[in-house]
Coordinates of C-alpha atoms and ligand atoms in Angstrom, one line a residue:
M1 CA 141.1 148.6 72.7
R2 CA 141.3 144.4 73.3
A3 CA 139.4 143.2 76.1
R4 CA 140.8 141.4 79.3
R5 CA 141.0 137.9 79.3
Q6 CA 139.3 137.6 82.5
I7 CA 140.5 134.2 84.4
P8 CA 138.1 132.2 86.5
K9 CA 138.7 132.8 90.0
E10 CA 139.6 129.2 91.2
Q11 CA 136.4 129.6 93.2
D12 CA 134.6 130.2 89.6
M13 CA 135.5 127.0 87.6
A14 CA 133.7 124.6 91.3
E15 CA 131.5 121.7 89.9
F16 CA 129.3 122.4 92.4
D17 CA 128.0 125.4 94.7
V18 CA 128.2 122.9 97.5
I19 CA 129.1 118.9 98.3
V20 CA 127.2 118.1 100.5
I21 CA 129.4 114.7 102.9
G22 CA 126.3 112.5 104.0
A23 CA 123.4 111.6 103.7
G24 CA 121.9 111.0 106.7
P25 CA 119.5 113.5 107.9
G26 CA 121.2 116.5 107.6
G27 CA 122.9 115.9 104.9
Y28 CA 120.5 115.2 102.9
V29 CA 117.3 118.2 103.8
C30 CA 120.4 119.9 103.5
A31 CA 121.4 119.2 100.2
I32 CA 116.6 119.2 99.2
R33 CA 117.1 122.9 100.4
C34 CA 120.6 123.6 98.8
A35 CA 118.4 122.8 95.8
Q36 CA 115.3 124.4 96.1
L37 CA 117.6 127.2 96.9
G38 CA 118.7 126.9 93.1
L39 CA 122.2 126.2 93.7
K40 CA 123.8 122.6 92.3
T41 CA 124.6 120.3 94.2
A42 CA 125.8 117.3 94.9
V43 CA 125.7 114.6 97.9
V44 CA 128.6 111.7 98.9
E45 CA 127.5 109.1 100.8
G46 CA 128.9 105.8 100.8
R47 CA 126.1 103.6 101.6
E48 CA 124.7 101.6 99.2
T49 CA 121.3 103.3 100.0
L50 CA 120.0 106.4 101.6
G51 CA 118.9 108.3 104.4
G52 CA 122.2 107.0 107.0
T53 CA 122.3 105.7 110.6
C54 CA 118.8 106.7 111.1
L55 CA 117.0 105.6 108.2
N56 CA 119.3 102.4 107.8
V57 CA 120.5 101.6 110.8
G58 CA 119.0 103.5 113.4
C59 CA 115.5 105.2 114.1
I60 CA 113.2 104.3 111.6
P61 CA 113.5 100.4 112.0
S62 CA 113.2 100.5 115.9
K63 CA 109.8 102.5 114.5
A64 CA 108.6 99.3 112.8
L65 CA 110.5 97.3 115.4
L66 CA 109.4 98.6 118.7
H67 CA 106.0 98.4 116.7
A68 CA 105.9 94.5 115.8
S69 CA 106.2 94.4 119.8
H70 CA 104.2 97.1 120.7
M71 CA 101.7 95.1 119.5
L72 CA 102.7 91.6 120.8
H73 CA 102.2 92.6 124.0
E74 CA 99.1 94.4 123.2
A75 CA 97.7 91.1 122.2
G76 CA 99.1 89.7 124.8
H77 CA 98.0 92.5 128.2
N78 CA 94.6 94.4 126.4
F79 CA 93.1 92.6 123.3
E80 CA 91.1 90.5 126.3
K81 CA 89.8 92.5 128.2
M82 CA 88.2 95.0 125.2
G83 CA 86.1 91.4 124.3
L84 CA 88.8 90.3 121.6
I85 CA 89.6 86.5 122.1
G86 CA 91.8 84.0 120.3
A87 CA 95.1 83.2 120.2
T88 CA 97.3 85.2 120.6
P89 CA 100.2 86.1 117.9
K90 CA 103.4 84.2 118.2
V91 CA 105.9 85.9 116.6
D92 CA 108.0 84.9 113.0
W93 CA 110.9 87.2 113.0
A94 CA 112.3 86.0 110.0
K95 CA 109.1 87.9 108.4
M96 CA 109.3 90.9 111.8
L97 CA 113.6 91.7 109.5
S98 CA 111.6 92.2 106.4
Y99 CA 108.7 93.7 107.2
K100 CA 111.7 96.2 108.9
D101 CA 113.4 96.2 105.9
E102 CA 110.6 97.0 103.3
V103 CA 109.8 99.9 106.2
I104 CA 114.0 100.6 105.7
G105 CA 113.4 100.4 101.4
Q106 CA 110.2 102.9 101.1
N107 CA 112.0 105.3 103.1
T108 CA 115.7 105.6 101.3
K109 CA 114.1 104.9 98.2
G110 CA 111.9 107.6 97.9
I111 CA 114.7 109.9 100.0
E112 CA 116.1 108.6 95.7
F113 CA 112.9 109.8 94.6
L114 CA 113.7 113.5 96.8
F115 CA 116.5 113.5 95.2
K116 CA 116.0 112.4 91.2
K117 CA 113.1 115.4 92.1
N118 CA 115.5 118.0 92.9
K119 CA 118.2 116.9 90.3
I120 CA 121.2 116.3 93.3
T121 CA 124.6 114.1 92.3
W122 CA 124.9 111.8 94.4
L123 CA 128.6 110.7 94.4
K124 CA 128.5 107.4 95.8
G125 CA 131.3 106.5 97.4
W126 CA 133.5 107.8 100.7
G127 CA 134.9 111.1 100.7
S128 CA 137.2 113.5 101.6
I129 CA 138.7 116.6 102.0
P130 CA 142.1 116.7 100.1
A131 CA 142.6 121.1 100.3
A132 CA 140.0 123.1 100.9
G133 CA 136.8 123.5 97.8
Q134 CA 137.5 120.2 96.6
V135 CA 136.2 116.6 98.3
K136 CA 137.1 113.6 96.6
V137 CA 135.4 110.0 96.0
G138 CA 136.9 107.4 94.2
D139 CA 139.9 108.2 92.0
E140 CA 138.0 111.6 90.4
V141 CA 138.5 115.0 92.5
H142 CA 135.3 117.5 92.7
A143 CA 135.7 120.7 93.6
A144 CA 132.8 122.4 95.6
K145 CA 132.4 126.5 96.5
A146 CA 130.9 125.0 100.0
I147 CA 131.3 121.9 101.4
V148 CA 128.9 120.4 104.6
I149 CA 130.7 117.6 106.1
A150 CA 127.3 116.0 108.1
T151 CA 128.6 112.2 108.6
G152 CA 127.7 112.7 111.8
S153 CA 128.0 110.0 114.9
E154 CA 129.1 106.1 115.5
P155 CA 128.7 103.3 118.4
S156 CA 131.3 104.7 120.8
S157 CA 132.2 101.2 123.1
L158 CA 134.2 100.8 126.6
P159 CA 137.2 99.2 127.2
G160 CA 137.0 95.8 127.7
V161 CA 134.4 95.5 125.6
E162 CA 135.1 94.0 122.6
I163 CA 131.8 94.1 119.4
D164 CA 131.9 91.6 117.1
E165 CA 127.8 92.8 116.3
K166 CA 126.8 88.9 116.4
T167 CA 126.2 88.1 120.3
V168 CA 128.7 91.4 121.8
V169 CA 126.0 94.8 119.8
T170 CA 125.7 97.0 119.3
S171 CA 122.7 99.0 118.0
T172 CA 123.1 97.7 115.0
G173 CA 123.7 94.5 116.0
A174 CA 120.2 94.6 117.5
L175 CA 119.5 95.6 114.5
A176 CA 119.3 91.9 113.5
L177 CA 119.5 89.7 115.1
P178 CA 120.3 85.6 114.0
K179 CA 116.6 85.0 116.6
V180 CA 115.3 86.8 120.3
P181 CA 118.0 85.6 122.4
K182 CA 116.3 84.4 125.8
S183 CA 118.7 86.7 127.4
M184 CA 120.3 90.5 126.4
V185 CA 122.3 92.1 128.8
V186 CA 121.6 96.4 127.6
I187 CA 124.8 98.1 128.2
G188 CA 123.5 102.0 129.5
A189 CA 120.0 102.6 129.7
G190 CA 120.0 105.8 127.8
V191 CA 117.5 106.4 124.3
I192 CA 119.3 103.7 122.2
G193 CA 119.4 100.8 125.7
L194 CA 115.7 101.5 126.7
E195 CA 114.5 101.2 123.8
M196 CA 115.8 98.2 122.0
G197 CA 115.6 96.4 125.8
S198 CA 112.0 97.5 125.5
V199 CA 111.8 95.6 122.1
Y200 CA 112.9 92.7 123.6
A201 CA 111.7 92.1 126.2
R202 CA 108.5 92.6 125.4
L203 CA 109.8 89.3 122.7
G204 CA 110.7 86.8 124.8
A205 CA 113.7 88.2 126.5
E206 CA 114.5 88.5 130.2
V207 CA 116.2 91.3 129.6
T208 CA 117.9 93.3 131.9
V209 CA 119.4 97.2 132.1
V210 CA 122.8 97.9 133.5
E211 CA 123.4 102.0 134.4
Y212 CA 126.4 103.7 135.7
L213 CA 124.5 106.8 136.8
D214 CA 121.2 106.4 139.7
A215 CA 118.7 107.4 137.0
I216 CA 118.2 106.1 134.2
T217 CA 117.7 109.0 130.4
P218 CA 120.5 111.1 131.9
G219 CA 119.2 114.8 131.4
M220 CA 116.0 113.3 131.5
D221 CA 113.3 115.5 133.7
G222 CA 113.7 113.5 137.6
E223 CA 110.3 112.6 137.8
V224 CA 109.9 111.1 134.4
Q225 CA 112.9 109.2 135.1
K226 CA 111.8 107.9 138.3
T227 CA 108.1 106.7 136.2
L228 CA 109.5 105.5 133.0
Q229 CA 112.0 103.1 135.1
R230 CA 108.6 101.9 137.2
L231 CA 106.8 101.7 134.3
L232 CA 109.5 100.2 132.4
S233 CA 110.7 96.6 135.5
R234 CA 106.7 97.1 136.3
Q235 CA 107.2 95.4 131.9
G236 CA 109.7 93.5 133.5
L237 CA 112.7 95.1 132.3
K238 CA 115.0 94.4 135.5
F239 CA 117.8 97.6 136.5
V240 CA 121.1 97.3 138.0
M241 CA 122.3 101.0 138.4
G242 CA 124.6 102.9 140.0
A243 CA 127.2 99.5 137.5
A244 CA 130.4 100.4 135.9
V245 CA 131.0 97.9 133.7
Q246 CA 134.1 95.8 133.2
G247 CA 134.2 94.6 130.8
V248 CA 132.1 91.4 128.6
T249 CA 134.0 88.0 128.4
K250 CA 132.5 85.5 125.5
G251 CA 131.5 82.0 126.2
K252 CA 130.0 79.4 124.9
G253 CA 127.1 81.0 123.8
T254 CA 126.4 83.3 126.6
S255 CA 128.7 86.4 127.1
R256 CA 129.6 87.2 131.3
V257 CA 129.4 91.3 131.6
A258 CA 131.4 92.8 134.7
Y259 CA 130.9 95.2 137.3
K260 CA 131.5 97.1 140.2
L261 CA 129.1 99.0 141.7
R262 CA 129.9 102.5 142.5
K263 CA 128.0 103.1 146.0
D264 CA 130.7 99.5 147.6
D265 CA 133.1 99.0 144.8
S266 CA 131.9 96.1 145.1
E267 CA 132.3 93.7 142.1
A268 CA 129.1 91.3 139.9
A269 CA 128.8 89.6 136.8
I270 CA 125.7 88.8 135.3
E271 CA 125.3 86.1 131.3
A272 CA 123.1 86.7 129.1
E273 CA 122.7 84.7 125.2
V274 CA 122.9 88.9 124.0
V275 CA 124.8 92.1 125.2
L276 CA 124.1 95.4 124.3
V277 CA 126.0 98.4 124.3
A278 CA 124.2 101.0 123.8
T279 CA 126.5 103.6 126.1
G280 CA 126.9 106.8 123.2
R281 CA 127.6 107.7 120.4
R282 CA 130.7 110.1 118.8
P283 CA 131.8 111.3 116.2
Y284 CA 132.1 110.5 112.5
T285 CA 134.4 112.0 110.6
A286 CA 137.7 109.7 110.6
G287 CA 138.5 109.6 106.7
L288 CA 137.5 113.5 105.9
G289 CA 141.0 114.2 106.3
L290 CA 140.3 117.0 108.2
E291 CA 143.7 116.6 110.5
A292 CA 145.9 117.4 107.5
L293 CA 144.2 120.4 107.1
G294 CA 143.6 121.9 109.7
V295 CA 140.2 121.8 110.9
E296 CA 139.6 122.7 114.6
M297 CA 138.0 119.8 116.7
L298 CA 136.8 120.5 119.8
P299 CA 138.0 118.1 122.8
R300 CA 134.9 116.1 122.5
G301 CA 135.3 114.4 118.7
Q302 CA 132.9 116.9 117.0
V303 CA 134.4 120.1 114.5
R304 CA 134.4 123.4 115.9
T305 CA 132.1 125.2 114.6
D306 CA 130.6 129.1 114.9
D307 CA 127.3 130.0 115.5
R308 CA 127.0 129.3 111.1
W309 CA 128.1 126.1 111.3
R310 CA 132.0 127.7 109.5
T311 CA 134.3 126.0 109.8
N312 CA 137.7 126.7 110.8
L313 CA 138.8 126.0 106.8
P314 CA 136.5 128.7 104.6
G315 CA 133.8 127.2 101.9
L316 CA 134.0 124.5 105.2
H317 CA 130.1 124.3 106.9
A318 CA 129.7 120.5 109.3
I319 CA 126.3 120.5 111.0
G320 CA 125.2 117.6 112.5
D321 CA 125.9 114.4 114.8
A322 CA 130.1 116.0 113.9
V323 CA 129.6 119.1 116.0
A324 CA 128.6 119.5 119.3
G325 CA 125.0 119.7 120.5
P326 CA 122.7 116.9 121.7
M327 CA 122.9 113.6 118.7
L328 CA 119.3 113.8 117.5
A329 CA 117.5 113.8 113.9
H330 CA 115.8 116.4 114.3
K331 CA 118.4 118.7 115.2
A332 CA 120.8 117.8 111.7
E333 CA 117.7 118.8 109.9
D334 CA 117.4 122.2 110.9
E335 CA 120.4 122.7 111.4
G336 CA 121.3 121.1 107.1
L337 CA 118.5 123.8 106.7
A338 CA 119.7 126.8 108.0
V339 CA 123.0 125.7 106.6
A340 CA 122.0 126.3 103.2
E341 CA 120.3 129.0 103.6
V342 CA 123.8 130.2 104.9
I343 CA 125.1 129.0 102.2
A344 CA 122.6 130.4 99.6
G345 CA 123.3 134.2 102.1
K346 CA 120.4 133.8 103.7
H347 CA 119.3 133.8 107.2
G348 CA 119.4 130.3 108.8
H349 CA 118.8 129.5 112.4
V350 CA 117.8 127.7 115.4
N351 CA 116.7 128.3 118.2
Y352 CA 118.8 125.1 120.7
G353 CA 116.5 125.9 122.8
V354 CA 113.3 124.4 121.7
I355 CA 115.0 121.3 120.3
P356 CA 112.2 118.4 121.5
G357 CA 113.9 114.7 123.4
V358 CA 111.3 111.5 122.8
I359 CA 112.0 108.7 124.4
Y360 CA 109.7 105.9 122.0
T361 CA 109.7 103.0 124.5
T362 CA 105.3 102.5 126.3
P363 CA 104.3 104.9 127.6
E364 CA 107.0 107.1 125.1
V365 CA 108.8 109.9 127.1
A366 CA 109.5 113.1 125.9
S367 CA 109.9 117.2 127.1
V368 CA 111.7 120.0 125.6
G369 CA 112.7 122.9 127.2
K370 CA 114.5 123.4 130.6
T371 CA 114.1 120.2 133.5
E372 CA 113.3 120.9 136.9
E373 CA 116.3 120.3 137.9
Q374 CA 117.7 123.0 135.3
L375 CA 115.8 125.8 136.7
K376 CA 116.7 124.9 140.3
E377 CA 120.1 125.4 139.6
E378 CA 119.3 129.0 137.7
G379 CA 118.2 129.9 140.1
R380 CA 114.8 130.7 138.2
A381 CA 111.8 131.2 139.7
Y382 CA 108.9 129.2 138.3
R383 CA 105.1 127.5 138.5
T384 CA 104.6 123.5 137.5
G385 CA 101.8 122.4 136.6
K386 CA 100.9 118.6 136.3
F387 CA 98.4 116.6 135.1
F388 CA 98.3 113.3 135.0
F389 CA 96.5 110.8 132.4
M390 CA 95.1 109.1 134.4
G391 CA 92.3 111.9 134.7
N392 CA 92.4 111.7 130.6
A393 CA 89.2 109.8 129.3
R394 CA 90.8 108.9 125.8
A395 CA 94.2 107.8 128.0
K396 CA 92.3 105.6 130.1
A397 CA 89.9 104.0 127.4
V398 CA 93.1 102.3 125.4
F399 CA 94.9 101.4 128.7
Q400 CA 97.6 104.4 128.8
G401 CA 96.0 105.5 131.1
E402 CA 100.4 106.2 132.9
G403 CA 102.5 109.4 133.4
F404 CA 101.6 112.4 133.2
V405 CA 102.4 116.3 131.0
K406 CA 104.5 118.7 133.4
I407 CA 104.8 122.1 132.5
L408 CA 107.5 124.4 133.7
A409 CA 106.6 128.5 134.0
D410 CA 107.7 131.1 134.4
K411 CA 106.3 132.3 137.7
D412 CA 106.7 135.9 136.9
S413 CA 105.4 136.1 133.0
D414 CA 103.8 132.8 133.2
R415 CA 106.4 131.6 129.7
V416 CA 106.6 128.3 128.7
L417 CA 110.1 127.5 129.9
G418 CA 109.5 123.9 129.4
A419 CA 107.5 120.5 128.8
H420 CA 107.7 116.6 130.5
I421 CA 105.6 114.4 128.9
I422 CA 106.0 110.4 130.1
G423 CA 102.6 108.9 128.6
P424 CA 99.6 108.2 125.4
A425 CA 101.7 109.9 121.7
A426 CA 103.8 112.1 124.3
G427 CA 106.2 112.6 120.8
E428 CA 103.6 114.0 119.9
L429 CA 102.7 116.1 121.7
I430 CA 105.1 117.7 122.6
H431 CA 105.2 120.1 119.0
E432 CA 102.2 121.9 121.0
I433 CA 104.6 123.6 123.3
C434 CA 107.3 123.2 121.2
V435 CA 105.3 125.6 118.3
G436 CA 103.9 127.7 122.1
M437 CA 107.6 128.5 123.4
E438 CA 108.8 129.5 119.6
F439 CA 105.9 131.6 119.6
G440 CA 106.2 133.3 123.6
A441 CA 103.3 131.3 124.9
S442 CA 102.4 131.0 128.6
A443 CA 101.1 128.8 129.7
E444 CA 97.7 130.2 130.0
D445 CA 97.9 130.7 126.1
I446 CA 97.8 127.1 126.1
A447 CA 94.7 126.9 129.0
L448 CA 92.3 129.3 127.0
T449 CA 93.1 126.8 123.6
C450 CA 90.1 125.2 122.7
H451 CA 90.8 121.7 122.8
A452 CA 89.1 118.9 120.7
H453 CA 87.6 116.2 123.4
P454 CA 89.0 113.5 123.3
T455 CA 92.2 114.0 123.3
F456 CA 95.6 113.0 124.4
S457 CA 95.9 116.7 124.2
E458 CA 93.3 117.5 126.5
A459 CA 96.5 116.5 129.2
V460 CA 98.5 119.6 128.1
R461 CA 96.1 121.4 127.9
E462 CA 95.2 121.0 131.9
A463 CA 99.0 120.3 132.5
A464 CA 98.7 124.3 131.9
L465 CA 95.4 125.2 132.9
A466 CA 97.7 123.7 137.3
C467 CA 100.4 126.4 136.0
G468 CA 96.9 129.0 136.5
D469 CA 93.5 128.8 138.7
G470 CA 93.9 124.5 138.6
A471 CA 93.6 121.7 136.2
I472 CA 88.6 120.3 135.7
H473 CA 90.0 116.8 136.0
A474 CA 92.6 116.7 139.0
Ligands
NAI1 P1 123.3 108.1 126.1 O1 124.6 109.0 125.7 O2 121.7 107.8 125.4 O3 123.4 106.9 127.3 C1 124.6 106.8 127.4 C2 124.3 105.6 128.9 O4 125.8 104.3 128.7 C3 124.0 106.3 129.9 O5 122.9 106.6 131.3 C4 125.8 106.3 131.1 O6 125.7 106.8 132.2 C5 125.2 105.0 130.6 N1 126.8 104.2 131.1 C6 128.0 104.7 130.1 N2 129.6 103.9 130.4 C7 128.7 103.2 131.1 C8 129.5 101.5 132.0 N3 131.1 101.1 131.6 N4 128.5 100.8 132.4 C9 127.6 100.8 132.3 N5 126.3 102.5 131.6 C10 126.9 102.9 131.0 O7 123.8 107.1 124.7 P2 122.9 106.0 123.5 O8 121.5 104.9 124.4 O9 124.0 104.7 123.5 O10 122.3 107.2 122.7 C11 123.4 107.2 121.5 C12 122.5 109.0 121.0 O11 122.4 108.8 119.8 C13 122.6 109.6 122.2 O12 123.1 110.8 121.4 C14 121.0 109.7 121.7 O13 120.4 110.4 122.0 C15 120.5 109.3 120.4 N6 119.6 108.2 120.2 C16 118.5 108.7 120.4 C17 117.4 108.3 120.0 C18 115.5 109.5 120.2 O14 115.2 110.6 119.9 N7 114.6 108.8 120.2 C19 116.7 106.9 119.6 C20 118.5 106.2 119.6 C21 119.0 107.5 120.2

């Protein structure tokens, strides 16, 4: 009997196993893991370079400017105390920007190298999804068994505020100003506002942060919020709290930011050379064609996904800033890894209860798990162990004795529920707690772990000791 001709199913004709749309931290990590798992993978990216917002106009360039401006601050404030005498360096802004661009270049090229190494195809251009299992880039339509939306987010502005990225800027413009302004108004005391505000304050600008709420960094531990605001104020940042910005009017050389104080509805305004709008970001999914496909969205514009990052359209997944959850590069990376495993038929998992958050000011701020406010709201019995960096020899030696480590542990089981750190290298120290939480550690487990002396990490151990019989150097 003649064998029946096999008619390939549409899926079997797919050119790729996976097409990832967007080469930010979520997308590129997802693609690399897909390739490692043996899937034929392509990434669609319209920027000239890989790495998305984080590498090109976000996390990485801001860290370069934070580092350079921190060095300047150290030279001006602490060098003499250590016997380092001499003229404080002057700022060559053009050179600082090219240092920043070099850092970006090294990292974006690094991802290009990783794509080549893992045989990932870069489909250059902006992608859309004309039908299930298809991605259109330019005039070409590519077929894929699985598609991952990893298109990230874009800055969201306010009504009455027109962004020109020159004098009224988002974080993107703030990373490439033509000169260091004499004055800057930052709208929003969130992560971007405080990090970029710190950079320009250290470089000599008069920085005023106008914030709608009564506390900075919404969602952070209350004590950390207060300490950070106090320390940043001491560094010269001014804060106008409880102020709803009404609009920005451009004038000659300066822009006028009008605001209304929430406590009494009184109106006021402030002028500055540059206005940085840092009032949050929104998912970037425009142009993908999701509406025509009937892809379900959440009220705040994110793509709706289930616990395996699947949308309601078969074979279509979404991760990172484009879906619900904190807009953080590392959260996107974790989802990228996990969705790759899911697509490869394995088990992908993200523990949303243990995602650290870091603010790269000086001092740094880092937190993971529950805040005291959340625990109180949940009515949970907990113990607090707190240790001030003032009792840490290493921190004092490098003029960073401000701040504290606070560990929150369950009152009965002693299991660590959260930690909040403000102080030197907080963004590094937090990971000891993250690992501990992943392993279900008790505060005592951390307290009984030998910590090298002299390190900043000893402050974490001391806070853990403070959850029990007490810290030693307090
Ligand atoms: P954000 O959500 O952290 O802060 C925005 C702030 O603007 C809030 O405090 C809010 O109350 C305030 N605001 C909103 N409307 C206002 C108005 N009309 N007048 C005055 N204040 C107003 O947003 P941000 O800083 O723009 O960051 C965007 C996203 O990027 C966040 O999700 C953040 O986590 C992420 N990001 C993370 C970084 C990190 O992990 N180090 C660095 C930079 C950004």
